[in-house]
Amino acid sequence: MELPKFLLGDNTDFPDDIFVIHLDYPRFIINLANDEVEILEEPEDLDENELSQEMEGLIEEANDFYDREISKYDA
């Protein structure tokens, strides 16, 4: 089965939070309400600087994904 790169996550226990789940390596969840990131697996092949750069790009992609998905509901 082919999985998407990102998924939206929702939970009624956290009504003000917006979660985007990144399913590719490195897997993480970002809460767009406060930009908190939970890395689900520590990348072993990246040093701290590389990880920081990689995460910066992925977080931007996660925000773009969310905006794109929400725009489909607004149409």
N, CA, C, O and CB atoms as a CASP TS submission, in Angstrom:
PFRMAT TS
TARGET T0000
AUTHOR 0000-0000-0000
METHOD Language model
MODEL 1
PARENT N/A
ATOM      1  N   MET     1       0.837  -1.167   0.000  1.00  0.00           N
ATOM      2  CA  MET     1       0.000   0.000   0.000  1.00  0.00           C
ATOM      3  C   MET     1       0.890   1.241   0.000  1.00  0.00           C
ATOM      4  O   MET     1       1.855   1.333   0.759  1.00  0.00           O
ATOM      5  CB  MET     1      -0.956  -0.008   1.210  1.00  0.00           C
ATOM      6  N   GLU     2       0.549   2.177  -0.855  1.00  0.00           N
ATOM      7  CA  GLU     2       1.284   3.437  -0.896  1.00  0.00           C
ATOM      8  C   GLU     2       0.617   4.429   0.055  1.00  0.00           C
ATOM      9  O   GLU     2      -0.589   4.664  -0.023  1.00  0.00           O
ATOM     10  CB  GLU     2       1.341   4.008  -2.349  1.00  0.00           C
ATOM     11  N   LEU     3       1.405   5.000   0.941  1.00  0.00           N
ATOM     12  CA  LEU     3       0.892   5.965   1.912  1.00  0.00           C
ATOM     13  C   LEU     3       1.200   7.383   1.457  1.00  0.00           C
ATOM     14  O   LEU     3       2.216   7.616   0.801  1.00  0.00           O
ATOM     15  CB  LEU     3       1.491   5.708   3.308  1.00  0.00           C
ATOM     16  N   PRO     4       0.332   8.334   1.799  1.00  0.00           N
ATOM     17  CA  PRO     4       0.627   9.729   1.479  1.00  0.00           C
ATOM     18  C   PRO     4       1.763  10.246   2.351  1.00  0.00           C
ATOM     19  O   PRO     4       2.071   9.670   3.394  1.00  0.00           O
ATOM     20  CB  PRO     4      -0.626  10.605   1.661  1.00  0.00           C
ATOM     21  N   LYS     5       2.377  11.328   1.917  1.00  0.00           N
ATOM     22  CA  LYS     5       3.474  11.920   2.687  1.00  0.00           C
ATOM     23  C   LYS     5       2.949  12.571   3.969  1.00  0.00           C
ATOM     24  O   LYS     5       3.593  12.494   5.015  1.00  0.00           O
ATOM     25  CB  LYS     5       4.232  12.960   1.835  1.00  0.00           C
ATOM     26  N   PHE     6       1.776  13.213   3.886  1.00  0.00           N
ATOM     27  CA  PHE     6       1.187  13.907   5.026  1.00  0.00           C
ATOM     28  C   PHE     6      -0.259  13.475   5.225  1.00  0.00           C
ATOM     29  O   PHE     6      -0.945  13.102   4.273  1.00  0.00           O
ATOM     30  CB  PHE     6       1.268  15.428   4.833  1.00  0.00           C
ATOM     31  N   LEU     7      -0.714  13.530   6.475  1.00  0.00           N
ATOM     32  CA  LEU     7      -2.109  13.321   6.837  1.00  0.00           C
ATOM     33  C   LEU     7      -2.526  14.428   7.801  1.00  0.00           C
ATOM     34  O   LEU     7      -1.713  14.930   8.577  1.00  0.00           O
ATOM     35  CB  LEU     7      -2.325  11.908   7.473  1.00  0.00           C
ATOM     36  N   LEU     8      -3.800  14.801   7.740  1.00  0.00           N
ATOM     37  CA  LEU     8      -4.349  15.705   8.753  1.00  0.00           C
ATOM     38  C   LEU     8      -4.834  14.868   9.918  1.00  0.00           C
ATOM     39  O   LEU     8      -5.381  13.783   9.719  1.00  0.00           O
ATOM     40  CB  LEU     8      -5.505  16.584   8.175  1.00  0.00           C
ATOM     41  N   GLY     9      -4.642  15.357  11.122  1.00  0.00           N
ATOM     42  CA  GLY     9      -5.111  14.659  12.309  1.00  0.00           C
ATOM     43  C   GLY     9      -6.013  15.558  13.128  1.00  0.00           C
ATOM     44  O   GLY     9      -5.756  16.755  13.261  1.00  0.00           O
ATOM     45  N   ASP    10      -7.061  14.986  13.673  1.00  0.00           N
ATOM     46  CA  ASP    10      -8.021  15.732  14.465  1.00  0.00           C
ATOM     47  C   ASP    10      -8.354  14.914  15.703  1.00  0.00           C
ATOM     48  O   ASP    10      -8.373  13.684  15.652  1.00  0.00           O
ATOM     49  CB  ASP    10      -9.302  16.060  13.644  1.00  0.00           C
ATOM     50  N   ASN    11      -8.615  15.591  16.807  1.00  0.00           N
ATOM     51  CA  ASN    11      -8.948  14.894  18.033  1.00  0.00           C
ATOM     52  C   ASN    11      -9.822  15.816  18.873  1.00  0.00           C
ATOM     53  O   ASN    11      -9.429  16.943  19.173  1.00  0.00           O
ATOM     54  CB  ASN    11      -7.664  14.462  18.810  1.00  0.00           C
ATOM     55  N   THR    12     -11.002  15.345  19.253  1.00  0.00           N
ATOM     56  CA  THR    12     -11.925  16.184  20.019  1.00  0.00           C
ATOM     57  C   THR    12     -11.411  16.498  21.424  1.00  0.00           C
ATOM     58  O   THR    12     -11.909  17.420  22.069  1.00  0.00           O
ATOM     59  CB  THR    12     -13.273  15.506  20.115  1.00  0.00           C
ATOM     60  N   ASP    13     -10.427  15.746  21.902  1.00  0.00           N
ATOM     61  CA  ASP    13      -9.823  16.065  23.201  1.00  0.00           C
ATOM     62  C   ASP    13      -8.939  17.305  23.115  1.00  0.00           C
ATOM     63  O   ASP    13      -8.599  17.902  24.136  1.00  0.00           O
ATOM     64  CB  ASP    13      -9.002  14.875  23.713  1.00  0.00           C
ATOM     65  N   PHE    14      -8.567  17.693  21.890  1.00  0.00           N
ATOM     66  CA  PHE    14      -7.724  18.858  21.645  1.00  0.00           C
ATOM     67  C   PHE    14      -8.415  19.732  20.592  1.00  0.00           C
ATOM     68  O   PHE    14      -7.929  19.833  19.466  1.00  0.00           O
ATOM     69  CB  PHE    14      -6.283  18.431  21.176  1.00  0.00           C
ATOM     70  N   PRO    15      -9.542  20.366  20.943  1.00  0.00           N
ATOM     71  CA  PRO    15     -10.373  21.033  19.943  1.00  0.00           C
ATOM     72  C   PRO    15      -9.711  22.220  19.243  1.00  0.00           C
ATOM     73  O   PRO    15     -10.121  22.579  18.139  1.00  0.00           O
ATOM     74  CB  PRO    15     -11.622  21.494  20.586  1.00  0.00           C
ATOM     75  N   ASP    16      -8.716  22.828  19.845  1.00  0.00           N
ATOM     76  CA  ASP    16      -8.065  23.991  19.240  1.00  0.00           C
ATOM     77  C   ASP    16      -6.805  23.637  18.465  1.00  0.00           C
ATOM     78  O   ASP    16      -6.172  24.516  17.882  1.00  0.00           O
ATOM     79  CB  ASP    16      -7.726  24.994  20.304  1.00  0.00           C
ATOM     80  N   ASP    17      -6.434  22.365  18.450  1.00  0.00           N
ATOM     81  CA  ASP    17      -5.186  21.946  17.822  1.00  0.00           C
ATOM     82  C   ASP    17      -5.426  21.408  16.409  1.00  0.00           C
ATOM     83  O   ASP    17      -6.474  20.837  16.107  1.00  0.00           O
ATOM     84  CB  ASP    17      -4.495  20.883  18.679  1.00  0.00           C
ATOM     85  N   ILE    18      -4.433  21.607  15.568  1.00  0.00           N
ATOM     86  CA  ILE    18      -4.453  21.123  14.188  1.00  0.00           C
ATOM     87  C   ILE    18      -3.179  20.310  13.992  1.00  0.00           C
ATOM     88  O   ILE    18      -2.078  20.857  14.046  1.00  0.00           O
ATOM     89  CB  ILE    18      -4.555  22.316  13.140  1.00  0.00           C
ATOM     90  N   PHE    19      -3.324  19.009  13.765  1.00  0.00           N
ATOM     91  CA  PHE    19      -2.167  18.133  13.631  1.00  0.00           C
ATOM     92  C   PHE    19      -1.947  17.749  12.174  1.00  0.00           C
ATOM     93  O   PHE    19      -2.889  17.436  11.447  1.00  0.00           O
ATOM     94  CB  PHE    19      -2.342  16.878  14.489  1.00  0.00           C
ATOM     95  N   VAL    20      -0.688  17.780  11.766  1.00  0.00           N
ATOM     96  CA  VAL    20      -0.278  17.228  10.482  1.00  0.00           C
ATOM     97  C   VAL    20       0.750  16.153  10.790  1.00  0.00           C
ATOM     98  O   VAL    20       1.727  16.396  11.498  1.00  0.00           O
ATOM     99  CB  VAL    20       0.302  18.338   9.512  1.00  0.00           C
ATOM    100  N   ILE    21       0.519  14.962  10.250  1.00  0.00           N
ATOM    101  CA  ILE    21       1.403  13.824  10.485  1.00  0.00           C
ATOM    102  C   ILE    21       2.233  13.591   9.234  1.00  0.00           C
ATOM    103  O   ILE    21       1.690  13.451   8.138  1.00  0.00           O
ATOM    104  CB  ILE    21       0.596  12.546  10.865  1.00  0.00           C
ATOM    105  N   HIS    22       3.539  13.551   9.398  1.00  0.00           N
ATOM    106  CA  HIS    22       4.456  13.277   8.294  1.00  0.00           C
ATOM    107  C   HIS    22       4.810  11.798   8.367  1.00  0.00           C
ATOM    108  O   HIS    22       5.355  11.333   9.368  1.00  0.00           O
ATOM    109  CB  HIS    22       5.749  14.189   8.360  1.00  0.00           C
ATOM    110  N   LEU    23       4.498  11.057   7.299  1.00  0.00           N
ATOM    111  CA  LEU    23       4.675   9.606   7.327  1.00  0.00           C
ATOM    112  C   LEU    23       5.983   9.124   6.712  1.00  0.00           C
ATOM    113  O   LEU    23       6.367   7.970   6.908  1.00  0.00           O
ATOM    114  CB  LEU    23       3.540   8.959   6.619  1.00  0.00           C
ATOM    115  N   ASP    24       6.672   9.990   5.971  1.00  0.00           N
ATOM    116  CA  ASP    24       7.974   9.619   5.431  1.00  0.00           C
ATOM    117  C   ASP    24       9.042   9.807   6.508  1.00  0.00           C
ATOM    118  O   ASP    24       8.774  10.365   7.572  1.00  0.00           O
ATOM    119  CB  ASP    24       8.311  10.458   4.169  1.00  0.00           C
ATOM    120  N   TYR    25      10.231   9.342   6.223  1.00  0.00           N
ATOM    121  CA  TYR    25      11.356   9.488   7.153  1.00  0.00           C
ATOM    122  C   TYR    25      11.846  10.919   7.131  1.00  0.00           C
ATOM    123  O   TYR    25      12.011  11.465   6.041  1.00  0.00           O
ATOM    124  CB  TYR    25      12.508   8.517   6.795  1.00  0.00           C
ATOM    125  N   PRO    26      12.084  11.549   8.232  1.00  0.00           N
ATOM    126  CA  PRO    26      11.803  11.137   9.605  1.00  0.00           C
ATOM    127  C   PRO    26      10.343  11.424   9.964  1.00  0.00           C
ATOM    128  O   PRO    26       9.825  12.501   9.670  1.00  0.00           O
ATOM    129  CB  PRO    26      12.748  11.857  10.589  1.00  0.00           C
ATOM    130  N   ARG    27       9.698  10.471  10.590  1.00  0.00           N
ATOM    131  CA  ARG    27       8.296  10.605  10.944  1.00  0.00           C
ATOM    132  C   ARG    27       8.139  11.580  12.113  1.00  0.00           C
ATOM    133  O   ARG    27       8.887  11.545  13.090  1.00  0.00           O
ATOM    134  CB  ARG    27       7.695   9.231  11.296  1.00  0.00           C
ATOM    135  N   PHE    28       7.137  12.449  11.973  1.00  0.00           N
ATOM    136  CA  PHE    28       6.865  13.404  13.047  1.00  0.00           C
ATOM    137  C   PHE    28       5.427  13.880  12.964  1.00  0.00           C
ATOM    138  O   PHE    28       4.744  13.678  11.960  1.00  0.00           O
ATOM    139  CB  PHE    28       7.833  14.603  12.977  1.00  0.00           C
ATOM    140  N   ILE    29       4.980  14.515  14.039  1.00  0.00           N
ATOM    141  CA  ILE    29       3.684  15.156  14.102  1.00  0.00           C
ATOM    142  C   ILE    29       3.930  16.611  14.476  1.00  0.00           C
ATOM    143  O   ILE    29       4.684  16.907  15.403  1.00  0.00           O
ATOM    144  CB  ILE    29       2.730  14.443  15.126  1.00  0.00           C
ATOM    145  N   ILE    30       3.286  17.513  13.746  1.00  0.00           N
ATOM    146  CA  ILE    30       3.378  18.930  14.082  1.00  0.00           C
ATOM    147  C   ILE    30       1.985  19.430  14.442  1.00  0.00           C
ATOM    148  O   ILE    30       1.004  19.127  13.764  1.00  0.00           O
ATOM    149  CB  ILE    30       3.984  19.758  12.901  1.00  0.00           C
ATOM    150  N   ASN    31       1.920  20.186  15.499  1.00  0.00           N
ATOM    151  CA  ASN    31       0.688  20.849  15.902  1.00  0.00           C
ATOM    152  C   ASN    31       0.770  22.263  15.332  1.00  0.00           C
ATOM    153  O   ASN    31       1.531  23.089  15.836  1.00  0.00           O
ATOM    154  CB  ASN    31       0.495  20.851  17.487  1.00  0.00           C
ATOM    155  N   LEU    32      -0.001  22.546  14.295  1.00  0.00           N
ATOM    156  CA  LEU    32       0.068  23.845  13.641  1.00  0.00           C
ATOM    157  C   LEU    32      -0.479  24.975  14.504  1.00  0.00           C
ATOM    158  O   LEU    32      -0.219  26.144  14.219  1.00  0.00           O
ATOM    159  CB  LEU    32      -0.682  23.797  12.344  1.00  0.00           C
ATOM    160  N   ALA    33      -1.222  24.654  15.541  1.00  0.00           N
ATOM    161  CA  ALA    33      -1.759  25.682  16.429  1.00  0.00           C
ATOM    162  C   ALA    33      -0.647  26.365  17.224  1.00  0.00           C
ATOM    163  O   ALA    33      -0.745  27.548  17.549  1.00  0.00           O
ATOM    164  CB  ALA    33      -2.789  25.072  17.382  1.00  0.00           C
ATOM    165  N   ASN    34       0.422  25.604  17.539  1.00  0.00           N
ATOM    166  CA  ASN    34       1.518  26.184  18.329  1.00  0.00           C
ATOM    167  C   ASN    34       2.910  25.834  17.789  1.00  0.00           C
ATOM    168  O   ASN    34       3.921  26.143  18.420  1.00  0.00           O
ATOM    169  CB  ASN    34       1.409  25.718  19.765  1.00  0.00           C
ATOM    170  N   ASP    35       2.955  25.187  16.616  1.00  0.00           N
ATOM    171  CA  ASP    35       4.209  24.790  15.952  1.00  0.00           C
ATOM    172  C   ASP    35       5.048  23.814  16.761  1.00  0.00           C
ATOM    173  O   ASP    35       6.252  23.697  16.533  1.00  0.00           O
ATOM    174  CB  ASP    35       5.032  26.010  15.656  1.00  0.00           C
ATOM    175  N   GLU    36       4.428  23.113  17.701  1.00  0.00           N
ATOM    176  CA  GLU    36       5.146  22.092  18.470  1.00  0.00           C
ATOM    177  C   GLU    36       5.327  20.854  17.597  1.00  0.00           C
ATOM    178  O   GLU    36       4.392  20.414  16.928  1.00  0.00           O
ATOM    179  CB  GLU    36       4.382  21.736  19.789  1.00  0.00           C
ATOM    180  N   VAL    37       6.530  20.301  17.608  1.00  0.00           N
ATOM    181  CA  VAL    37       6.858  19.135  16.786  1.00  0.00           C
ATOM    182  C   VAL    37       7.251  17.977  17.698  1.00  0.00           C
ATOM    183  O   VAL    37       8.043  18.135  18.627  1.00  0.00           O
ATOM    184  CB  VAL    37       8.007  19.461  15.781  1.00  0.00           C
ATOM    185  N   GLU    38       6.682  16.818  17.412  1.00  0.00           N
ATOM    186  CA  GLU    38       7.047  15.585  18.111  1.00  0.00           C
ATOM    187  C   GLU    38       7.654  14.644  17.072  1.00  0.00           C
ATOM    188  O   GLU    38       6.956  14.152  16.186  1.00  0.00           O
ATOM    189  CB  GLU    38       5.798  14.925  18.833  1.00  0.00           C
ATOM    190  N   ILE    39       8.955  14.401  17.189  1.00  0.00           N
ATOM    191  CA  ILE    39       9.634  13.488  16.266  1.00  0.00           C
ATOM    192  C   ILE    39       9.400  12.073  16.765  1.00  0.00           C
ATOM    193  O   ILE    39       9.684  11.755  17.920  1.00  0.00           O
ATOM    194  CB  ILE    39      11.171  13.806  16.155  1.00  0.00           C
ATOM    195  N   LEU    40       8.881  11.224  15.885  1.00  0.00           N
ATOM    196  CA  LEU    40       8.519   9.862  16.269  1.00  0.00           C
ATOM    197  C   LEU    40       9.674   8.882  16.137  1.00  0.00           C
ATOM    198  O   LEU    40       9.644   7.803  16.727  1.00  0.00           O
ATOM    199  CB  LEU    40       7.363   9.387  15.434  1.00  0.00           C
ATOM    200  N   GLU    41      10.686   9.248  15.371  1.00  0.00           N
ATOM    201  CA  GLU    41      11.885   8.419  15.259  1.00  0.00           C
ATOM    202  C   GLU    41      13.073   9.345  15.048  1.00  0.00           C
ATOM    203  O   GLU    41      13.060  10.198  14.160  1.00  0.00           O
ATOM    204  CB  GLU    41      11.762   7.378  14.088  1.00  0.00           C
ATOM    205  N   GLU    42      14.069   9.175  15.850  1.00  0.00           N
ATOM    206  CA  GLU    42      15.261  10.009  15.741  1.00  0.00           C
ATOM    207  C   GLU    42      16.071   9.589  14.526  1.00  0.00           C
ATOM    208  O   GLU    42      16.467   8.428  14.418  1.00  0.00           O
ATOM    209  CB  GLU    42      16.116   9.918  17.021  1.00  0.00           C
ATOM    210  N   PRO    43      16.323  10.518  13.611  1.00  0.00           N
ATOM    211  CA  PRO    43      17.141  10.189  12.441  1.00  0.00           C
ATOM    212  C   PRO    43      18.582   9.926  12.859  1.00  0.00           C
ATOM    213  O   PRO    43      19.228  10.771  13.479  1.00  0.00           O
ATOM    214  CB  PRO    43      17.087  11.326  11.400  1.00  0.00           C
ATOM    215  N   GLU    44      19.064   8.765  12.517  1.00  0.00           N
ATOM    216  CA  GLU    44      20.423   8.380  12.907  1.00  0.00           C
ATOM    217  C   GLU    44      21.454   8.789  11.861  1.00  0.00           C
ATOM    218  O   GLU    44      22.650   8.844  12.148  1.00  0.00           O
ATOM    219  CB  GLU    44      20.495   6.876  13.139  1.00  0.00           C
ATOM    220  N   ASP    45      20.986   9.076  10.643  1.00  0.00           N
ATOM    221  CA  ASP    45      21.920   9.376   9.568  1.00  0.00           C
ATOM    222  C   ASP    45      22.132  10.873   9.356  1.00  0.00           C
ATOM    223  O   ASP    45      22.825  11.266   8.418  1.00  0.00           O
ATOM    224  CB  ASP    45      21.435   8.754   8.294  1.00  0.00           C
ATOM    225  N   LEU    46      21.548  11.716  10.209  1.00  0.00           N
ATOM    226  CA  LEU    46      21.682  13.165  10.075  1.00  0.00           C
ATOM    227  C   LEU    46      22.276  13.753  11.347  1.00  0.00           C
ATOM    228  O   LEU    46      21.894  13.380  12.456  1.00  0.00           O
ATOM    229  CB  LEU    46      20.317  13.817   9.765  1.00  0.00           C
ATOM    230  N   ASP    47      23.225  14.685  11.171  1.00  0.00           N
ATOM    231  CA  ASP    47      23.716  15.379  12.361  1.00  0.00           C
ATOM    232  C   ASP    47      22.708  16.475  12.718  1.00  0.00           C
ATOM    233  O   ASP    47      21.745  16.700  11.984  1.00  0.00           O
ATOM    234  CB  ASP    47      25.156  15.981  12.123  1.00  0.00           C
ATOM    235  N   GLU    48      22.925  17.138  13.815  1.00  0.00           N
ATOM    236  CA  GLU    48      21.950  18.100  14.324  1.00  0.00           C
ATOM    237  C   GLU    48      21.670  19.226  13.330  1.00  0.00           C
ATOM    238  O   GLU    48      20.520  19.638  13.173  1.00  0.00           O
ATOM    239  CB  GLU    48      22.439  18.686  15.633  1.00  0.00           C
ATOM    240  N   ASN    49      22.700  19.723  12.663  1.00  0.00           N
ATOM    241  CA  ASN    49      22.535  20.797  11.686  1.00  0.00           C
ATOM    242  C   ASN    49      21.731  20.319  10.479  1.00  0.00           C
ATOM    243  O   ASN    49      20.830  21.019  10.016  1.00  0.00           O
ATOM    244  CB  ASN    49      23.905  21.324  11.235  1.00  0.00           C
ATOM    245  N   GLU    50      22.053  19.131   9.968  1.00  0.00           N
ATOM    246  CA  GLU    50      21.311  18.570   8.838  1.00  0.00           C
ATOM    247  C   GLU    50      19.852  18.326   9.211  1.00  0.00           C
ATOM    248  O   GLU    50      18.948  18.609   8.425  1.00  0.00           O
ATOM    249  CB  GLU    50      21.961  17.260   8.367  1.00  0.00           C
ATOM    250  N   LEU    51      19.630  17.803  10.408  1.00  0.00           N
ATOM    251  CA  LEU    51      18.267  17.546  10.874  1.00  0.00           C
ATOM    252  C   LEU    51      17.485  18.851  10.962  1.00  0.00           C
ATOM    253  O   LEU    51      16.325  18.904  10.555  1.00  0.00           O
ATOM    254  CB  LEU    51      18.284  16.837  12.246  1.00  0.00           C
ATOM    255  N   SER    52      18.102  19.890  11.481  1.00  0.00           N
ATOM    256  CA  SER    52      17.451  21.185  11.603  1.00  0.00           C
ATOM    257  C   SER    52      17.035  21.716  10.228  1.00  0.00           C
ATOM    258  O   SER    52      15.918  22.205  10.058  1.00  0.00           O
ATOM    259  CB  SER    52      18.381  22.183  12.303  1.00  0.00           C
ATOM    260  N   GLN    53      17.931  21.617   9.259  1.00  0.00           N
ATOM    261  CA  GLN    53      17.621  22.078   7.903  1.00  0.00           C
ATOM    262  C   GLN    53      16.517  21.231   7.272  1.00  0.00           C
ATOM    263  O   GLN    53      15.600  21.765   6.648  1.00  0.00           O
ATOM    264  CB  GLN    53      18.880  22.040   7.025  1.00  0.00           C
ATOM    265  N   GLU    54      16.607  19.929   7.433  1.00  0.00           N
ATOM    266  CA  GLU    54      15.606  19.015   6.882  1.00  0.00           C
ATOM    267  C   GLU    54      14.235  19.292   7.504  1.00  0.00           C
ATOM    268  O   GLU    54      13.232  19.357   6.793  1.00  0.00           O
ATOM    269  CB  GLU    54      16.021  17.543   7.126  1.00  0.00           C
ATOM    270  N   MET    55      14.190  19.454   8.819  1.00  0.00           N
ATOM    271  CA  MET    55      12.927  19.688   9.508  1.00  0.00           C
ATOM    272  C   MET    55      12.321  21.032   9.104  1.00  0.00           C
ATOM    273  O   MET    55      11.102  21.147   8.972  1.00  0.00           O
ATOM    274  CB  MET    55      13.132  19.634  11.024  1.00  0.00           C
ATOM    275  N   GLU    56      13.147  22.028   8.912  1.00  0.00           N
ATOM    276  CA  GLU    56      12.653  23.346   8.501  1.00  0.00           C
ATOM    277  C   GLU    56      11.893  23.231   7.172  1.00  0.00           C
ATOM    278  O   GLU    56      10.803  23.785   7.026  1.00  0.00           O
ATOM    279  CB  GLU    56      13.830  24.358   8.369  1.00  0.00           C
ATOM    280  N   GLY    57      12.467  22.520   6.219  1.00  0.00           N
ATOM    281  CA  GLY    57      11.810  22.322   4.934  1.00  0.00           C
ATOM    282  C   GLY    57      10.546  21.486   5.052  1.00  0.00           C
ATOM    283  O   GLY    57       9.540  21.794   4.414  1.00  0.00           O
ATOM    284  N   LEU    58      10.586  20.435   5.858  1.00  0.00           N
ATOM    285  CA  LEU    58       9.427  19.567   6.023  1.00  0.00           C
ATOM    286  C   LEU    58       8.281  20.272   6.741  1.00  0.00           C
ATOM    287  O   LEU    58       7.115  20.045   6.420  1.00  0.00           O
ATOM    288  CB  LEU    58       9.819  18.318   6.783  1.00  0.00           C
ATOM    289  N   ILE    59       8.601  21.115   7.697  1.00  0.00           N
ATOM    290  CA  ILE    59       7.571  21.866   8.401  1.00  0.00           C
ATOM    291  C   ILE    59       6.906  22.857   7.444  1.00  0.00           C
ATOM    292  O   ILE    59       5.692  23.052   7.494  1.00  0.00           O
ATOM    293  CB  ILE    59       8.172  22.605   9.622  1.00  0.00           C
ATOM    294  N   GLU    60       7.686  23.469   6.590  1.00  0.00           N
ATOM    295  CA  GLU    60       7.114  24.357   5.575  1.00  0.00           C
ATOM    296  C   GLU    60       6.194  23.565   4.635  1.00  0.00           C
ATOM    297  O   GLU    60       5.113  24.037   4.282  1.00  0.00           O
ATOM    298  CB  GLU    60       8.241  25.060   4.767  1.00  0.00           C
ATOM    299  N   GLU    61       6.619  22.370   4.232  1.00  0.00           N
ATOM    300  CA  GLU    61       5.780  21.510   3.393  1.00  0.00           C
ATOM    301  C   GLU    61       4.491  21.118   4.120  1.00  0.00           C
ATOM    302  O   GLU    61       3.425  21.062   3.507  1.00  0.00           O
ATOM    303  CB  GLU    61       6.556  20.248   2.976  1.00  0.00           C
ATOM    304  N   ALA    62       4.585  20.848   5.413  1.00  0.00           N
ATOM    305  CA  ALA    62       3.407  20.481   6.208  1.00  0.00           C
ATOM    306  C   ALA    62       2.408  21.640   6.241  1.00  0.00           C
ATOM    307  O   ALA    62       1.203  21.423   6.119  1.00  0.00           O
ATOM    308  CB  ALA    62       3.823  20.085   7.651  1.00  0.00           C
ATOM    309  N   ASN    63       2.897  22.845   6.402  1.00  0.00           N
ATOM    310  CA  ASN    63       2.023  24.019   6.392  1.00  0.00           C
ATOM    311  C   ASN    63       1.374  24.208   5.017  1.00  0.00           C
ATOM    312  O   ASN    63       0.185  24.513   4.926  1.00  0.00           O
ATOM    313  CB  ASN    63       2.817  25.281   6.781  1.00  0.00           C
ATOM    314  N   ASP    64       2.155  24.026   3.954  1.00  0.00           N
ATOM    315  CA  ASP    64       1.616  24.127   2.595  1.00  0.00           C
ATOM    316  C   ASP    64       0.562  23.055   2.355  1.00  0.00           C
ATOM    317  O   ASP    64      -0.471  23.329   1.743  1.00  0.00           O
ATOM    318  CB  ASP    64       2.743  24.004   1.554  1.00  0.00           C
ATOM    319  N   PHE    65       0.810  21.847   2.827  1.00  0.00           N
ATOM    320  CA  PHE    65      -0.146  20.748   2.695  1.00  0.00           C
ATOM    321  C   PHE    65      -1.458  21.124   3.380  1.00  0.00           C
ATOM    322  O   PHE    65      -2.531  20.957   2.802  1.00  0.00           O
ATOM    323  CB  PHE    65       0.429  19.438   3.299  1.00  0.00           C
ATOM    324  N   TYR    66      -1.374  21.627   4.598  1.00  0.00           N
ATOM    325  CA  TYR    66      -2.573  22.005   5.340  1.00  0.00           C
ATOM    326  C   TYR    66      -3.350  23.088   4.585  1.00  0.00           C
ATOM    327  O   TYR    66      -4.565  22.982   4.419  1.00  0.00           O
ATOM    328  CB  TYR    66      -2.198  22.498   6.755  1.00  0.00           C
ATOM    329  N   ASP    67      -2.653  24.118   4.132  1.00  0.00           N
ATOM    330  CA  ASP    67      -3.315  25.202   3.405  1.00  0.00           C
ATOM    331  C   ASP    67      -4.012  24.678   2.148  1.00  0.00           C
ATOM    332  O   ASP    67      -5.134  25.078   1.839  1.00  0.00           O
ATOM    333  CB  ASP    67      -2.299  26.292   3.029  1.00  0.00           C
ATOM    334  N   ARG    68      -3.340  23.785   1.434  1.00  0.00           N
ATOM    335  CA  ARG    68      -3.897  23.192   0.210  1.00  0.00           C
ATOM    336  C   ARG    68      -5.150  22.378   0.530  1.00  0.00           C
ATOM    337  O   ARG    68      -6.155  22.485  -0.173  1.00  0.00           O
ATOM    338  CB  ARG    68      -2.844  22.299  -0.489  1.00  0.00           C
ATOM    339  N   GLU    69      -5.096  21.572   1.578  1.00  0.00           N
ATOM    340  CA  GLU    69      -6.235  20.729   1.950  1.00  0.00           C
ATOM    341  C   GLU    69      -7.422  21.583   2.399  1.00  0.00           C
ATOM    342  O   GLU    69      -8.561  21.318   2.012  1.00  0.00           O
ATOM    343  CB  GLU    69      -5.835  19.748   3.068  1.00  0.00           C
ATOM    344  N   ILE    70      -7.162  22.587   3.201  1.00  0.00           N
ATOM    345  CA  ILE    70      -8.242  23.437   3.704  1.00  0.00           C
ATOM    346  C   ILE    70      -8.864  24.232   2.565  1.00  0.00           C
ATOM    347  O   ILE    70     -10.074  24.460   2.559  1.00  0.00           O
ATOM    348  CB  ILE    70      -7.721  24.389   4.798  1.00  0.00           C
ATOM    349  N   SER    71      -8.062  24.653   1.612  1.00  0.00           N
ATOM    350  CA  SER    71      -8.613  25.414   0.482  1.00  0.00           C
ATOM    351  C   SER    71      -9.615  24.576  -0.314  1.00  0.00           C
ATOM    352  O   SER    71     -10.523  25.131  -0.933  1.00  0.00           O
ATOM    353  CB  SER    71      -7.480  25.895  -0.443  1.00  0.00           C
ATOM    354  N   LYS    72      -9.468  23.269  -0.308  1.00  0.00           N
ATOM    355  CA  LYS    72     -10.402  22.386  -1.005  1.00  0.00           C
ATOM    356  C   LYS    72     -11.768  22.370  -0.317  1.00  0.00           C
ATOM    357  O   LYS    72     -12.794  22.193  -0.974  1.00  0.00           O
ATOM    358  CB  LYS    72      -9.834  20.964  -1.078  1.00  0.00           C
ATOM    359  N   TYR    73     -11.779  22.556   1.013  1.00  0.00           N
ATOM    360  CA  TYR    73     -13.043  22.607   1.752  1.00  0.00           C
ATOM    361  C   TYR    73     -13.734  23.951   1.578  1.00  0.00           C
ATOM    362  O   TYR    73     -14.962  24.036   1.602  1.00  0.00           O
ATOM    363  CB  TYR    73     -12.803  22.336   3.236  1.00  0.00           C
ATOM    364  N   ASP    74     -12.939  24.998   1.401  1.00  0.00           N
ATOM    365  CA  ASP    74     -13.488  26.348   1.269  1.00  0.00           C
ATOM    366  C   ASP    74     -14.089  26.586  -0.112  1.00  0.00           C
ATOM    367  O   ASP    74     -14.873  27.516  -0.297  1.00  0.00           O
ATOM    368  CB  ASP    74     -12.406  27.381   1.544  1.00  0.00           C
ATOM    369  N   ALA    75     -13.729  25.760  -1.069  1.00  0.00           N
ATOM    370  CA  ALA    75     -14.178  25.992  -2.453  1.00  0.00           C
ATOM    371  C   ALA    75     -15.627  25.647  -2.675  1.00  0.00           C
ATOM    372  O   ALA    75     -16.132  25.793  -3.788  1.00  0.00           O
ATOM    373  CB  ALA    75     -13.341  25.201  -3.405  1.00  0.00           C
TER
END
